Amino acid sequence: MKTRPSIVLFGDSITEESFRYGGWGASLTDTYSRKADIVVRGYDGYTTRWALFLLDHIFPLSSTTPPVAATVFLGANDAALPGRTWERLHVPLEEYKENLRKIVRHLKECSPTMLIVLITPPPIDEEGRLEFAKSMYGEKAMKLPERTNEVTGDYANGCVEVAKEFGVSSVNLWSRMQETQGWQKKFLSDGLHLTPDGNKVVFEEVLKVFNGAWLSAIDMPYDFPQYSDIDPHNPEKAFQNV
Amino acid sequence: MKTRPSIVLFGDSITEESFRYGGWGASLTDTYSRKADIVVRGYDGYTTRWALFLLDHIFPLSSTTPPVAATVFLGANDAALPGRTWERLHVPLEEYKENLRKIVRHLKECSPTMLIVLITPPPIDEEGRLEFAKSMYGEKAMKLPERTNEVTGDYANGCVEVAKEFGVSSVNLWSRMQETQGWQKKFLSDGLHLTPDGNKVVFEEVLKVFNGAWLSAIDMPYDFPQYSDIDPHNPEKAFQNV
């Protein structure tokens, strides 16, 4: 297969689900249509601790065609609280930051020119989480949310700090979403995962970073001639230099 | 990058646009999440005649990891009528069929086990085409549609015939869509391209073929352990055999 540059979306369920209706991964694919391939590598329930096991497989250091860019969107699971329903996902804040550092170092080793974008977890609508738990487990549902917005905010800050340490880009989704009145229901479907509007925010913020770097789709070449450049009486000509 | 099986969507604008809101390409990506990569190779305005120039690039015969499946969705442009606005796209019916044969032969040479699905062009809503032309070109718009449903139906039949000749799968979108009352506006946005409902038809029909063959996502392995199979106290174990 002809090699177009590839852009990897690496993360948890919010990345895995990014090709659903209005998903940010699908929107990026459409934007980079005929310019770059968007490769989705999202893993439901994964924390940074588990993501480390995937690095050599998804970003092999021996690759001759490493991705030109990668989004790293992890932390929503790390921030699950100890002693609550999703305790088994919990990764302490300092370890989360250290794991992110390991990921960034690996990506830079994979390709020193890779455009790396760290995305913070989205904010948490605690009421939404409780409602969701009730809808799933009824009376057995937890009475206290398994994630809080405040603690997830600490992870978001940690993520932004790590990005600054390495001089790589970041999207502070946690802050950005909370700038909008009613973010709880507008952007989050179950207090954590994204609605189509929430997906739109991620898409726009990531695109802003890509466009601000050297990865603007408008400036990238088409992989093959556009139909308007093909002479119907002499189509060979347009394909001679492909 | 770890190699997952890939499924290539090869075609014209209806494939290129398949990651827009509710697009059939995005829905396939979501369905095969963590199982296979959907690779979009759609080329706005392309006919089978021009698609031939891309075969060696998109499906190189030397590939050691050819796609496991490919959809070939061409003909909507070939069926543009001579003497009308899009005459430059016109490819005669017999040549269209012969080009499809060349494509199928190439794919089979690329990989004898590749699951090949030929998709016919969708039906044409001639009124919708005229309205669209008027909205684009005003009084200068053509008075006769540049494609007719009847002629496009001949191309659809030709496509199904070629699939039968080779014993490969086909989706007769032209017939299938016309089974639904009001297909003209329900499935087509401008008399030719697909609405979200139209995209859903393509998605469902392609999925039906994939599921009926050996490419059902449910039966395919996940690329990495599911989070529920990871022991939080001993995560290494789950990744030992990766």
CSV table of C-alpha atoms in Angstrom, one decimal:
chain,number,residue,atom,x,y,z
A,1,MET,CA,0.0,0.0,0.0
A,2,LYS,CA,1.3,3.5,-0.9
A,3,THR,CA,2.6,5.2,2.2
A,4,ARG,CA,0.8,8.3,3.3
A,5,PRO,CA,1.9,9.9,6.5
A,6,SER,CA,0.0,8.5,9.4
A,7,ILE,CA,-1.3,10.1,12.6
A,8,VAL,CA,-2.0,7.8,15.5
A,9,LEU,CA,-4.7,8.4,18.1
A,10,PHE,CA,-3.5,6.6,21.2
A,11,GLY,CA,-5.6,6.5,24.3
A,12,ASP,CA,-8.5,4.9,26.2
A,13,SER,CA,-12.2,4.4,25.4
A,14,ILE,CA,-12.6,8.1,24.5
A,15,THR,CA,-10.2,7.4,21.7
A,16,GLU,CA,-11.6,3.9,20.9
A,17,GLU,CA,-15.1,5.4,20.5
A,18,SER,CA,-13.9,8.3,18.4
A,19,PHE,CA,-15.5,6.9,15.2
A,20,ARG,CA,-19.0,6.9,16.5
A,21,TYR,CA,-21.6,9.4,15.3
A,22,GLY,CA,-19.9,12.8,15.2
A,23,GLY,CA,-16.7,11.3,16.6
A,24,TRP,CA,-13.5,13.4,16.7
A,25,GLY,CA,-11.4,10.6,15.1
A,26,ALA,CA,-13.8,10.4,12.2
A,27,SER,CA,-13.8,14.1,11.8
A,28,LEU,CA,-10.0,14.1,11.7
A,29,THR,CA,-10.0,11.4,9.1
A,30,ASP,CA,-12.4,13.5,7.0
A,31,THR,CA,-10.2,16.6,7.4
A,32,TYR,CA,-7.0,14.7,6.4
A,33,SER,CA,-8.8,12.9,3.6
A,34,ARG,CA,-6.2,12.0,0.8
A,35,LYS,CA,-3.5,13.7,2.9
A,36,ALA,CA,-2.8,11.4,5.9
A,37,ASP,CA,-4.2,8.3,7.4
A,38,ILE,CA,-5.7,8.5,10.9
A,39,VAL,CA,-4.9,5.3,12.8
A,40,VAL,CA,-7.0,4.7,15.9
A,41,ARG,CA,-5.3,2.9,18.8
A,42,GLY,CA,-7.8,3.4,21.6
A,43,TYR,CA,-8.2,0.9,24.5
A,44,ASP,CA,-11.2,0.9,26.6
A,45,GLY,CA,-10.4,1.0,30.3
A,46,TYR,CA,-6.7,1.4,29.8
A,47,THR,CA,-4.5,3.5,32.2
A,48,THR,CA,-1.1,4.9,31.5
A,49,ARG,CA,0.3,1.9,33.4
A,50,TRP,CA,-1.1,-0.5,30.9
A,51,ALA,CA,-0.5,1.7,27.9
A,52,LEU,CA,3.3,1.3,28.5
A,53,PHE,CA,3.0,-2.4,27.5
A,54,LEU,CA,1.7,-1.3,24.1
A,55,LEU,CA,4.4,1.2,23.2
A,56,ASP,CA,6.8,-1.2,21.5
A,57,HIS,CA,4.0,-2.7,19.5
A,58,ILE,CA,2.2,0.5,18.4
A,59,PHE,CA,5.3,2.7,18.0
A,60,PRO,CA,8.1,0.2,17.3
A,61,LEU,CA,11.5,2.0,17.5
A,62,SER,CA,12.6,0.1,14.4
A,63,SER,CA,9.9,1.5,12.2
A,64,THR,CA,11.1,3.1,9.0
A,65,THR,CA,7.9,5.0,8.6
A,66,PRO,CA,6.9,6.2,12.0
A,67,PRO,CA,3.8,8.3,12.4
A,68,VAL,CA,4.2,12.0,11.8
A,69,ALA,CA,2.0,12.8,14.8
A,70,ALA,CA,0.3,11.2,17.7
A,71,THR,CA,-2.3,12.2,20.2
A,72,VAL,CA,-1.9,10.7,23.7
A,73,PHE,CA,-5.3,10.9,25.5
A,74,LEU,CA,-5.0,9.1,28.9
A,75,GLY,CA,-5.7,9.8,32.5
A,76,ALA,CA,-9.5,9.5,32.8
A,77,ASN,CA,-9.0,5.9,34.1
A,78,ASP,CA,-5.8,6.6,36.1
A,79,ALA,CA,-7.9,9.2,38.0
A,80,ALA,CA,-10.5,6.6,39.2
A,81,LEU,CA,-10.5,6.9,43.0
A,82,PRO,CA,-9.1,4.2,45.4
A,83,GLY,CA,-11.8,2.7,47.6
A,84,ARG,CA,-14.5,3.3,45.0
A,85,THR,CA,-16.1,1.2,42.2
A,86,TRP,CA,-13.2,1.5,39.7
A,87,GLU,CA,-10.4,1.3,42.2
A,88,ARG,CA,-8.7,-1.3,40.1
A,89,LEU,CA,-7.9,1.3,37.5
A,90,HIS,CA,-6.4,3.8,39.9
A,91,VAL,CA,-2.9,5.0,39.1
A,92,PRO,CA,-1.4,7.5,41.6
A,93,LEU,CA,-0.9,11.0,40.2
A,94,GLU,CA,2.9,10.9,40.4
A,95,GLU,CA,3.1,7.6,38.6
A,96,TYR,CA,0.6,8.9,36.0
A,97,LYS,CA,3.0,11.8,35.3
A,98,GLU,CA,6.0,9.5,35.2
A,99,ASN,CA,4.2,7.1,32.8
A,100,LEU,CA,3.4,10.0,30.5
A,101,ARG,CA,7.0,11.0,30.6
A,102,LYS,CA,8.0,7.4,29.5
A,103,ILE,CA,5.4,7.6,26.7
A,104,VAL,CA,6.7,11.0,25.4
A,105,ARG,CA,10.3,9.7,25.6
A,106,HIS,CA,9.4,6.6,23.7
A,107,LEU,CA,7.6,8.6,21.0
A,108,LYS,CA,10.5,11.0,20.6
A,109,GLU,CA,12.9,8.0,20.3
A,110,CYS,CA,10.5,6.5,17.7
A,111,SER,CA,10.7,9.8,15.7
A,112,PRO,CA,12.4,13.0,16.9
A,113,THR,CA,10.2,15.0,14.6
A,114,MET,CA,6.9,13.4,15.7
A,115,LEU,CA,4.2,16.0,16.6
A,116,ILE,CA,3.1,14.9,20.0
A,117,VAL,CA,-0.1,16.2,21.5
A,118,LEU,CA,-1.0,15.3,25.1
A,119,ILE,CA,-4.7,15.6,25.8
A,120,THR,CA,-5.9,15.8,29.4
A,121,PRO,CA,-8.9,13.8,30.6
A,122,PRO,CA,-12.3,15.7,30.2
A,123,PRO,CA,-13.9,17.1,33.3
A,124,ILE,CA,-16.2,14.8,35.3
A,125,ASP,CA,-19.9,15.4,35.9
A,126,GLU,CA,-20.2,13.6,39.2
A,127,GLU,CA,-24.0,13.7,39.1
A,128,GLY,CA,-23.9,12.2,35.6
A,129,ARG,CA,-21.6,9.4,36.8
A,130,LEU,CA,-24.1,8.6,39.7
A,131,GLU,CA,-27.0,8.6,37.3
A,132,PHE,CA,-25.2,6.3,34.9
A,133,ALA,CA,-24.2,3.9,37.7
A,134,LYS,CA,-27.8,3.8,38.9
A,135,SER,CA,-29.0,3.1,35.3
A,136,MET,CA,-26.5,0.2,35.1
A,137,TYR,CA,-26.6,-1.3,38.6
A,138,GLY,CA,-29.8,-0.1,40.2
A,139,GLU,CA,-29.9,-0.2,43.9
A,140,LYS,CA,-26.5,-1.8,44.0
A,141,ALA,CA,-24.9,1.3,42.4
A,142,MET,CA,-22.3,3.2,44.3
A,143,LYS,CA,-23.5,6.1,46.4
A,144,LEU,CA,-20.3,8.1,45.9
A,145,PRO,CA,-18.9,8.8,42.4
A,146,GLU,CA,-15.9,6.7,41.3
A,147,ARG,CA,-14.2,9.8,39.9
A,148,THR,CA,-14.4,13.4,41.1
A,149,ASN,CA,-14.0,16.5,38.9
A,150,GLU,CA,-11.5,17.9,41.4
A,151,VAL,CA,-9.2,14.9,41.4
A,152,THR,CA,-9.4,14.5,37.6
A,153,GLY,CA,-8.4,18.2,37.5
A,154,ASP,CA,-5.2,17.3,39.3
A,155,TYR,CA,-4.4,14.7,36.6
A,156,ALA,CA,-5.2,17.3,33.9
A,157,ASN,CA,-2.7,19.7,35.5
A,158,GLY,CA,-0.2,16.9,35.7
A,159,CYS,CA,-0.6,16.2,32.0
A,160,VAL,CA,-0.1,19.8,31.0
A,161,GLU,CA,3.0,20.0,33.3
A,162,VAL,CA,4.6,17.0,31.6
A,163,ALA,CA,3.9,18.5,28.1
A,164,LYS,CA,5.6,21.7,29.2
A,165,GLU,CA,8.6,19.8,30.6
A,166,PHE,CA,9.2,18.2,27.2
A,167,GLY,CA,8.1,21.2,25.1
A,168,VAL,CA,5.3,19.2,23.4
A,169,SER,CA,1.8,20.4,22.7
A,170,SER,CA,-1.2,19.8,25.0
A,171,VAL,CA,-4.9,20.3,25.0
A,172,ASN,CA,-6.4,21.0,28.4
A,173,LEU,CA,-9.7,19.5,27.8
A,174,TRP,CA,-10.6,19.6,31.5
A,175,SER,CA,-10.4,23.5,31.6
A,176,ARG,CA,-11.6,24.1,28.0
A,177,MET,CA,-14.8,22.2,28.4
A,178,GLN,CA,-15.7,23.9,31.7
A,179,GLU,CA,-15.6,27.3,30.0
A,180,THR,CA,-19.0,26.5,28.5
A,181,GLN,CA,-22.1,26.8,30.6
A,182,GLY,CA,-23.9,23.5,30.9
A,183,TRP,CA,-20.8,21.5,29.9
A,184,GLN,CA,-22.0,18.6,32.1
A,185,LYS,CA,-24.7,17.5,29.8
A,186,LYS,CA,-23.7,19.3,26.6
A,187,PHE,CA,-20.3,17.6,26.3
A,188,LEU,CA,-20.6,14.4,28.4
A,189,SER,CA,-23.1,11.6,27.8
A,190,ASP,CA,-22.6,9.7,31.1
A,191,GLY,CA,-20.5,12.2,33.1
A,192,LEU,CA,-17.3,11.0,31.4
A,193,HIS,CA,-17.6,10.0,27.8
A,194,LEU,CA,-18.3,12.4,25.0
A,195,THR,CA,-21.5,13.6,23.3
A,196,PRO,CA,-21.3,14.7,19.6
A,197,ASP,CA,-20.8,18.2,20.9
A,198,GLY,CA,-18.0,17.0,23.2
A,199,ASN,CA,-16.4,15.2,20.3
A,200,LYS,CA,-16.5,18.5,18.4
A,201,VAL,CA,-14.5,20.2,21.1
A,202,VAL,CA,-11.8,17.6,21.0
A,203,PHE,CA,-11.7,17.7,17.2
A,204,GLU,CA,-11.4,21.5,17.1
A,205,GLU,CA,-8.8,21.7,19.8
A,206,VAL,CA,-6.6,19.0,18.2
A,207,LEU,CA,-7.0,20.5,14.8
A,208,LYS,CA,-6.0,23.9,16.2
A,209,VAL,CA,-2.7,22.3,17.5
A,210,PHE,CA,-2.1,20.5,14.2
A,211,ASN,CA,-2.8,23.6,12.1
A,212,GLY,CA,-0.6,25.7,14.4
A,213,ALA,CA,2.3,23.3,13.9
A,214,TRP,CA,3.3,22.1,10.4
A,215,LEU,CA,0.4,19.7,10.0
A,216,SER,CA,-2.3,21.8,8.4
A,217,ALA,CA,-4.3,19.6,5.9
A,218,ILE,CA,-4.7,22.5,3.5
A,219,ASP,CA,-0.9,22.7,3.0
A,220,MET,CA,-0.4,19.0,2.5
A,221,PRO,CA,-0.3,17.5,-1.0
A,222,TYR,CA,-3.1,15.2,-2.3
A,223,ASP,CA,-1.9,11.6,-2.6
A,224,PHE,CA,-3.0,11.5,-6.3
A,225,PRO,CA,-4.1,14.0,-8.9
A,226,GLN,CA,-7.4,15.7,-8.4
A,227,TYR,CA,-10.0,14.9,-11.0
A,228,SER,CA,-10.0,18.4,-12.3
A,229,ASP,CA,-6.3,18.0,-13.2
A,230,ILE,CA,-6.8,14.9,-15.3
A,231,ASP,CA,-7.2,15.5,-19.0
A,232,PRO,CA,-9.9,13.1,-20.1
A,233,HIS,CA,-8.3,12.7,-23.5
A,234,ASN,CA,-4.8,12.0,-22.0
A,235,PRO,CA,-5.2,10.8,-18.5
A,236,GLU,CA,-1.8,9.1,-18.5
A,237,LYS,CA,-0.2,12.5,-18.3
A,238,ALA,CA,-1.6,13.3,-14.8
A,239,PHE,CA,-0.3,10.0,-13.4
A,240,GLN,CA,3.2,10.1,-15.0
A,241,ASN,CA,4.8,11.6,-11.9
A,242,VAL,CA,2.9,9.6,-9.3
B,1,MET,CA,3.3,-0.2,14.0
B,2,LYS,CA,1.7,-3.5,15.0
B,3,THR,CA,0.0,-5.0,11.9
B,4,ARG,CA,-3.7,-5.5,12.2
B,5,PRO,CA,-5.5,-6.8,9.2
B,6,SER,CA,-6.6,-3.9,7.0
B,7,ILE,CA,-9.7,-3.4,4.9
B,8,VAL,CA,-9.5,-0.9,2.1
B,9,LEU,CA,-12.4,1.2,0.9
B,10,PHE,CA,-11.6,2.0,-2.7
B,11,GLY,CA,-13.8,4.3,-4.7
B,12,ASP,CA,-14.9,7.8,-5.7
B,13,SER,CA,-16.3,10.7,-3.7
B,14,ILE,CA,-18.9,8.5,-2.0
B,15,THR,CA,-16.0,6.6,-0.4
B,16,GLU,CA,-13.9,9.7,0.1
B,17,GLU,CA,-16.7,11.4,2.1
B,18,SER,CA,-17.5,8.3,4.1
B,19,PHE,CA,-16.1,9.7,7.4
B,20,ARG,CA,-18.4,12.6,7.5
B,21,TYR,CA,-21.3,12.7,10.0
B,22,GLY,CA,-22.8,9.3,10.1
B,23,GLY,CA,-20.5,8.1,7.3
B,24,TRP,CA,-20.3,4.4,6.4
B,25,GLY,CA,-16.5,4.3,6.6
B,26,ALA,CA,-16.6,5.7,10.1
B,27,SER,CA,-19.2,3.2,11.1
B,28,LEU,CA,-17.1,0.3,9.7
B,29,THR,CA,-14.1,1.7,11.6
B,30,ASP,CA,-16.1,1.7,14.8
B,31,THR,CA,-17.4,-1.8,14.2
B,32,TYR,CA,-13.9,-3.2,13.6
B,33,SER,CA,-12.4,-1.2,16.4
B,34,ARG,CA,-9.4,-3.1,17.8
B,35,LYS,CA,-9.9,-5.8,15.2
B,36,ALA,CA,-9.0,-4.3,11.8
B,37,ASP,CA,-7.9,-1.0,10.3
B,38,ILE,CA,-10.2,0.6,7.8
B,39,VAL,CA,-8.2,2.4,5.2
B,40,VAL,CA,-10.0,4.9,3.1
B,41,ARG,CA,-8.9,5.4,-0.5
B,42,GLY,CA,-11.7,7.4,-2.1
B,43,TYR,CA,-11.1,9.8,-5.0
B,44,ASP,CA,-13.6,12.5,-5.8
B,45,GLY,CA,-14.6,12.5,-9.4
B,46,TYR,CA,-12.7,9.3,-10.3
B,47,THR,CA,-14.0,6.8,-12.8
B,48,THR,CA,-12.9,3.2,-13.3
B,49,ARG,CA,-10.6,4.4,-16.1
B,50,TRP,CA,-8.6,6.6,-13.8
B,51,ALA,CA,-8.8,4.2,-10.9
B,52,LEU,CA,-6.7,1.7,-12.9
B,53,PHE,CA,-3.7,4.1,-12.6
B,54,LEU,CA,-3.9,3.7,-8.8
B,55,LEU,CA,-4.0,0.0,-8.5
B,56,ASP,CA,-0.3,-0.6,-8.3
B,57,HIS,CA,0.1,2.1,-5.7
B,58,ILE,CA,-2.8,1.2,-3.4
B,59,PHE,CA,-2.6,-2.6,-3.9
B,60,PRO,CA,1.0,-3.3,-4.7
B,61,LEU,CA,1.5,-6.9,-5.9
B,62,SER,CA,4.7,-7.1,-3.8
B,63,SER,CA,3.0,-6.4,-0.5
B,64,THR,CA,3.6,-8.9,2.2
B,65,THR,CA,0.6,-7.7,4.1
B,66,PRO,CA,-2.1,-7.2,1.6
B,67,PRO,CA,-5.5,-6.1,2.8
B,68,VAL,CA,-7.9,-8.9,3.9
B,69,ALA,CA,-10.8,-7.2,2.2
B,70,ALA,CA,-11.6,-4.4,-0.2
B,71,THR,CA,-14.7,-2.6,-1.3
B,72,VAL,CA,-14.7,-1.3,-4.9
B,73,PHE,CA,-17.3,1.4,-5.2
B,74,LEU,CA,-17.1,3.0,-8.7
B,75,GLY,CA,-19.4,3.7,-11.5
B,76,ALA,CA,-21.4,6.8,-10.4
B,77,ASN,CA,-18.9,9.0,-12.5
B,78,ASP,CA,-18.6,6.5,-15.4
B,79,ALA,CA,-22.3,6.8,-15.8
B,80,ALA,CA,-22.2,10.6,-16.4
B,81,LEU,CA,-23.9,11.1,-19.9
B,82,PRO,CA,-22.0,12.1,-23.0
B,83,GLY,CA,-23.2,15.5,-24.2
B,84,ARG,CA,-24.1,16.7,-20.7
B,85,THR,CA,-22.3,18.7,-18.0
B,86,TRP,CA,-20.1,16.0,-16.8
B,87,GLU,CA,-19.4,14.4,-20.1
B,88,ARG,CA,-15.6,14.4,-19.3
B,89,LEU,CA,-16.2,11.7,-16.8
B,90,HIS,CA,-18.2,9.4,-19.1
B,91,VAL,CA,-16.8,5.9,-19.5
B,92,PRO,CA,-18.9,3.6,-21.9
B,93,LEU,CA,-20.7,0.7,-20.2
B,94,GLU,CA,-18.6,-2.0,-21.8
B,95,GLU,CA,-15.3,-0.3,-20.9
B,96,TYR,CA,-16.6,0.2,-17.3
B,97,LYS,CA,-17.2,-3.5,-17.0
B,98,GLU,CA,-13.9,-4.3,-18.5
B,99,ASN,CA,-12.2,-1.9,-16.1
B,100,LEU,CA,-13.9,-3.6,-13.2
B,101,ARG,CA,-12.7,-6.9,-14.4
B,102,LYS,CA,-9.1,-5.5,-14.5
B,103,ILE,CA,-9.6,-4.2,-10.9
B,104,VAL,CA,-10.9,-7.6,-9.6
B,105,ARG,CA,-8.1,-9.5,-11.4
B,106,HIS,CA,-5.5,-7.2,-9.9
B,107,LEU,CA,-6.9,-7.6,-6.3
B,108,LYS,CA,-7.0,-11.3,-6.7
B,109,GLU,CA,-3.4,-11.3,-7.9
B,110,CYS,CA,-2.5,-9.0,-4.9
B,111,SER,CA,-4.1,-11.6,-2.6
B,112,PRO,CA,-6.1,-14.7,-3.7
B,113,THR,CA,-7.9,-14.7,-0.4
B,114,MET,CA,-8.9,-11.1,-0.4
B,115,LEU,CA,-12.7,-10.6,0.3
B,116,ILE,CA,-13.7,-8.4,-2.7
B,117,VAL,CA,-17.0,-6.5,-2.5
B,118,LEU,CA,-18.2,-4.6,-5.6
B,119,ILE,CA,-20.7,-1.9,-4.8
B,120,THR,CA,-22.9,-0.5,-7.5
B,121,PRO,CA,-23.5,3.2,-7.9
B,122,PRO,CA,-26.5,4.5,-5.9
B,123,PRO,CA,-29.7,5.4,-7.8
B,124,ILE,CA,-30.0,8.9,-9.2
B,125,ASP,CA,-32.6,11.4,-8.2
B,126,GLU,CA,-32.7,13.4,-11.4
B,127,GLU,CA,-34.8,16.1,-9.9
B,128,GLY,CA,-32.3,16.4,-7.0
B,129,ARG,CA,-29.5,16.7,-9.5
B,130,LEU,CA,-31.3,19.5,-11.3
B,131,GLU,CA,-32.0,21.3,-8.0
B,132,PHE,CA,-28.4,20.9,-7.0
B,133,ALA,CA,-27.1,22.3,-10.4
B,134,LYS,CA,-29.4,25.3,-10.0
B,135,SER,CA,-28.2,26.0,-6.5
B,136,MET,CA,-24.6,25.9,-7.8
B,137,TYR,CA,-24.8,27.6,-11.2
B,138,GLY,CA,-28.1,29.5,-11.2
B,139,GLU,CA,-29.5,30.3,-14.6
B,140,LYS,CA,-26.5,28.8,-16.2
B,141,ALA,CA,-27.4,25.4,-14.8
B,142,MET,CA,-28.0,22.5,-17.2
B,143,LYS,CA,-31.7,21.9,-18.1
B,144,LEU,CA,-31.2,18.2,-18.5
B,145,PRO,CA,-29.6,16.1,-15.7
B,146,GLU,CA,-26.0,15.0,-16.3
B,147,ARG,CA,-26.9,11.5,-15.1
B,148,THR,CA,-30.1,9.5,-15.3
B,149,ASN,CA,-31.4,6.8,-13.0
B,150,GLU,CA,-32.0,4.5,-15.9
B,151,VAL,CA,-28.5,4.7,-17.4
B,152,THR,CA,-26.9,4.4,-13.9
B,153,GLY,CA,-29.1,1.3,-13.5
B,154,ASP,CA,-27.3,-0.2,-16.5
B,155,TYR,CA,-24.0,0.4,-14.9
B,156,ALA,CA,-25.3,-1.1,-11.6
B,157,ASN,CA,-26.4,-4.3,-13.5
B,158,GLY,CA,-23.0,-4.4,-15.2
B,159,CYS,CA,-21.3,-4.2,-11.9
B,160,VAL,CA,-23.3,-7.1,-10.5
B,161,GLU,CA,-22.6,-9.1,-13.6
B,162,VAL,CA,-18.9,-8.7,-13.3
B,163,ALA,CA,-19.1,-9.8,-9.6
B,164,LYS,CA,-20.9,-12.9,-10.7
B,165,GLU,CA,-18.4,-13.7,-13.4
B,166,PHE,CA,-15.6,-13.8,-10.8
B,167,GLY,CA,-17.7,-15.2,-8.0
B,168,VAL,CA,-17.0,-12.2,-5.8
B,169,SER,CA,-19.6,-10.4,-3.6
B,170,SER,CA,-21.6,-7.4,-4.6
B,171,VAL,CA,-24.0,-4.9,-3.1
B,172,ASN,CA,-26.6,-3.7,-5.5
B,173,LEU,CA,-27.1,-0.3,-3.9
B,174,TRP,CA,-29.1,1.0,-6.9
B,175,SER,CA,-31.8,-1.6,-6.4
B,176,ARG,CA,-31.6,-1.8,-2.6
B,177,MET,CA,-32.2,1.9,-2.1
B,178,GLN,CA,-35.1,2.1,-4.5
B,179,GLU,CA,-37.0,-0.5,-2.3
B,180,THR,CA,-37.6,2.3,0.2
B,181,GLN,CA,-40.4,4.8,-0.4
B,182,GLY,CA,-39.0,8.3,-0.7
B,183,TRP,CA,-35.4,7.1,-1.4
B,184,GLN,CA,-34.8,10.2,-3.4
B,185,LYS,CA,-34.5,12.6,-0.5
B,186,LYS,CA,-34.1,10.0,2.4
B,187,PHE,CA,-30.9,8.6,1.0
B,188,LEU,CA,-29.5,11.2,-1.3
B,189,SER,CA,-28.4,14.7,-0.4
B,190,ASP,CA,-28.0,16.2,-3.9
B,191,GLY,CA,-29.5,13.4,-6.0
B,192,LEU,CA,-26.3,11.4,-6.0
B,193,HIS,CA,-24.3,11.7,-2.7
B,194,LEU,CA,-25.5,10.1,0.5
B,195,THR,CA,-27.4,11.5,3.5
B,196,PRO,CA,-26.7,9.9,6.9
B,197,ASP,CA,-29.6,7.5,6.2
B,198,GLY,CA,-28.0,6.6,2.8
B,199,ASN,CA,-24.7,6.0,4.5
B,200,LYS,CA,-26.4,3.7,6.9
B,201,VAL,CA,-27.7,1.6,4.0
B,202,VAL,CA,-24.2,1.2,2.6
B,203,PHE,CA,-22.8,0.4,6.1
B,204,GLU,CA,-25.4,-2.3,6.7
B,205,GLU,CA,-25.2,-3.9,3.3
B,206,VAL,CA,-21.4,-4.1,3.4
B,207,LEU,CA,-21.5,-5.4,7.0
B,208,LYS,CA,-23.9,-8.0,5.9
B,209,VAL,CA,-21.5,-9.2,3.3
B,210,PHE,CA,-18.5,-9.2,5.7
B,211,ASN,CA,-20.5,-11.0,8.4
B,212,GLY,CA,-21.7,-13.6,5.9
B,213,ALA,CA,-18.1,-14.2,4.8
B,214,TRP,CA,-15.4,-14.9,7.3
B,215,LEU,CA,-14.9,-11.3,8.4
B,216,SER,CA,-17.4,-10.9,11.2
B,217,ALA,CA,-15.9,-8.5,13.8
B,218,ILE,CA,-17.4,-10.5,16.7
B,219,ASP,CA,-15.3,-13.5,15.7
B,220,MET,CA,-12.1,-11.6,15.3
B,221,PRO,CA,-9.5,-11.3,18.1
B,222,TYR,CA,-8.9,-8.1,20.0
B,223,ASP,CA,-5.4,-6.7,19.2
B,224,PHE,CA,-4.5,-6.5,22.9
B,225,PRO,CA,-6.0,-7.7,26.2
B,226,GLN,CA,-9.3,-6.3,27.3
B,227,TYR,CA,-9.0,-4.3,30.5
B,228,SER,CA,-11.2,-6.8,32.3
B,229,ASP,CA,-8.6,-9.5,31.6
B,230,ILE,CA,-5.8,-7.5,33.1
B,231,ASP,CA,-5.0,-8.3,36.8
B,232,PRO,CA,-4.2,-4.9,38.3
B,233,HIS,CA,-1.7,-6.5,40.7
B,234,ASN,CA,0.0,-8.4,38.0
B,235,PRO,CA,-0.6,-6.6,34.6
B,236,GLU,CA,2.5,-8.1,33.1
B,237,LYS,CA,0.8,-11.5,32.9
B,238,ALA,CA,-1.9,-10.3,30.4
B,239,PHE,CA,0.7,-8.9,28.1
B,240,GLN,CA,3.2,-11.8,28.2
B,241,ASN,CA,1.8,-13.4,25.0
B,242,VAL,CA,1.2,-10.2,23.1
